[in-house]
Amino acid sequence: MPAQSEFGRGFVVNLTLLSRHFGLPPERAFFGAADHLNDLTVPEQFRGTEIEELVERLRKMVIWHQPGILDKEDAADIRRLLNRIAIAVDTRLGIANPDAGKYD
């Protein structure tokens, strides 16, 4: 059994942990967020799909962000991207009409 992860390990777990960061005020959202990417694993059934592409985009956006520069805009873009990932996963799992809602 692998050692317990410090910042989460998995797919849904790590997306949830990232979502918590981006529920914070934008100037605080990015601090420590990249740590949750270390053991973020795209499940085999999602490899080569839109989901994997969106996750790679998420990785780049979080890692390349420069704290203090465009925090509000980048955090909003990442929240929208996390919603897109959730919708893509639900669609892939057979949910007919997933929707992130009006107030994200």
Coordinates of C-alpha atoms in Angstrom, one line a residue:
M1 CA 0.0 0.0 0.0
P2 CA 1.5 3.4 -1.0
A3 CA 2.2 6.0 1.7
Q4 CA -0.5 8.4 2.5
S5 CA -0.4 11.4 0.1
E6 CA 0.2 14.8 1.6
F7 CA -1.9 16.7 -1.0
G8 CA -4.4 14.1 -2.3
R9 CA -4.1 11.3 -4.8
G10 CA -6.6 10.4 -7.4
F11 CA -8.9 12.1 -9.9
V12 CA -12.1 13.3 -8.2
V13 CA -10.3 13.7 -4.9
N14 CA -7.8 16.1 -6.4
L15 CA -10.3 18.0 -8.5
T16 CA -12.3 18.5 -5.3
L17 CA -9.3 19.8 -3.5
L18 CA -8.5 22.2 -6.3
S19 CA -12.1 23.4 -6.3
R20 CA -11.8 24.3 -2.7
H21 CA -8.8 26.6 -3.6
F22 CA -10.8 28.3 -6.3
G23 CA -13.7 28.9 -3.9
L24 CA -11.4 31.3 -2.0
P25 CA -10.9 34.9 -2.8
P26 CA -8.7 35.1 -6.0
E27 CA -5.7 36.6 -4.2
R28 CA -5.6 33.5 -2.0
A29 CA -6.8 30.8 -4.5
F30 CA -3.4 29.9 -6.1
F31 CA -1.3 29.5 -2.9
G32 CA -0.7 25.7 -2.6
A33 CA -3.1 24.8 -5.5
A34 CA -0.4 23.3 -7.6
D35 CA 0.4 20.8 -4.9
H36 CA -2.9 19.0 -5.7
L37 CA -1.6 18.4 -9.3
N38 CA 1.2 16.2 -8.1
D39 CA -0.9 13.0 -7.8
L40 CA -3.8 14.0 -10.0
T41 CA -4.3 11.0 -12.2
V42 CA -6.6 10.9 -15.2
P43 CA -8.4 7.5 -15.2
E44 CA -7.7 5.2 -18.1
Q45 CA -11.2 5.5 -19.4
F46 CA -10.8 9.2 -19.8
R47 CA -7.4 9.1 -21.5
G48 CA -7.4 10.4 -25.1
T49 CA -10.7 12.2 -24.5
E50 CA -11.8 15.8 -24.0
I51 CA -11.5 15.2 -20.2
E52 CA -7.8 14.5 -20.5
E53 CA -7.3 17.6 -22.7
L54 CA -9.2 19.8 -20.1
V55 CA -7.2 18.4 -17.2
E56 CA -3.9 19.2 -19.1
R57 CA -5.2 22.7 -19.7
L58 CA -6.0 23.0 -16.0
R59 CA -2.5 21.8 -15.0
K60 CA -0.9 24.5 -17.3
M61 CA -3.2 27.3 -16.0
V62 CA -2.5 26.5 -12.4
I63 CA 1.3 26.0 -12.8
W64 CA 1.9 28.9 -15.1
H65 CA -0.1 31.4 -13.0
Q66 CA 2.0 34.2 -11.5
P67 CA 0.5 35.1 -8.1
G68 CA -0.5 38.7 -7.9
I69 CA -0.9 39.1 -11.6
L70 CA -4.4 38.6 -13.1
D71 CA -5.5 36.6 -10.0
K72 CA -9.2 37.4 -10.4
E73 CA -9.3 36.7 -14.1
D74 CA -7.2 33.5 -13.9
A75 CA -9.2 32.1 -10.9
A76 CA -12.5 32.7 -12.8
D77 CA -11.1 30.9 -15.9
I78 CA -10.0 28.0 -13.7
R79 CA -13.4 27.8 -12.0
R80 CA -15.0 27.7 -15.5
L81 CA -12.6 25.0 -16.5
L82 CA -13.3 22.9 -13.4
N83 CA -17.0 23.1 -14.3
R84 CA -16.3 22.0 -17.9
I85 CA -14.3 19.0 -16.5
A86 CA -17.2 18.1 -14.2
I87 CA -19.7 18.4 -17.1
A88 CA -17.5 16.3 -19.4
V89 CA -17.2 13.6 -16.8
D90 CA -20.9 13.5 -16.1
T91 CA -21.6 13.3 -19.9
R92 CA -19.1 10.5 -20.2
L93 CA -20.8 8.7 -17.3
G94 CA -24.1 8.8 -19.1
I95 CA -25.8 11.8 -17.5
A96 CA -28.1 13.2 -20.3
N97 CA -27.9 16.9 -19.6
P98 CA -25.4 17.9 -16.9
D99 CA -25.3 21.6 -16.1
A100 CA -23.0 23.5 -13.7
G101 CA -25.8 25.9 -12.8
K102 CA -26.3 29.6 -13.2
Y103 CA -24.2 30.5 -10.1
D104 CA -20.9 28.8 -10.2

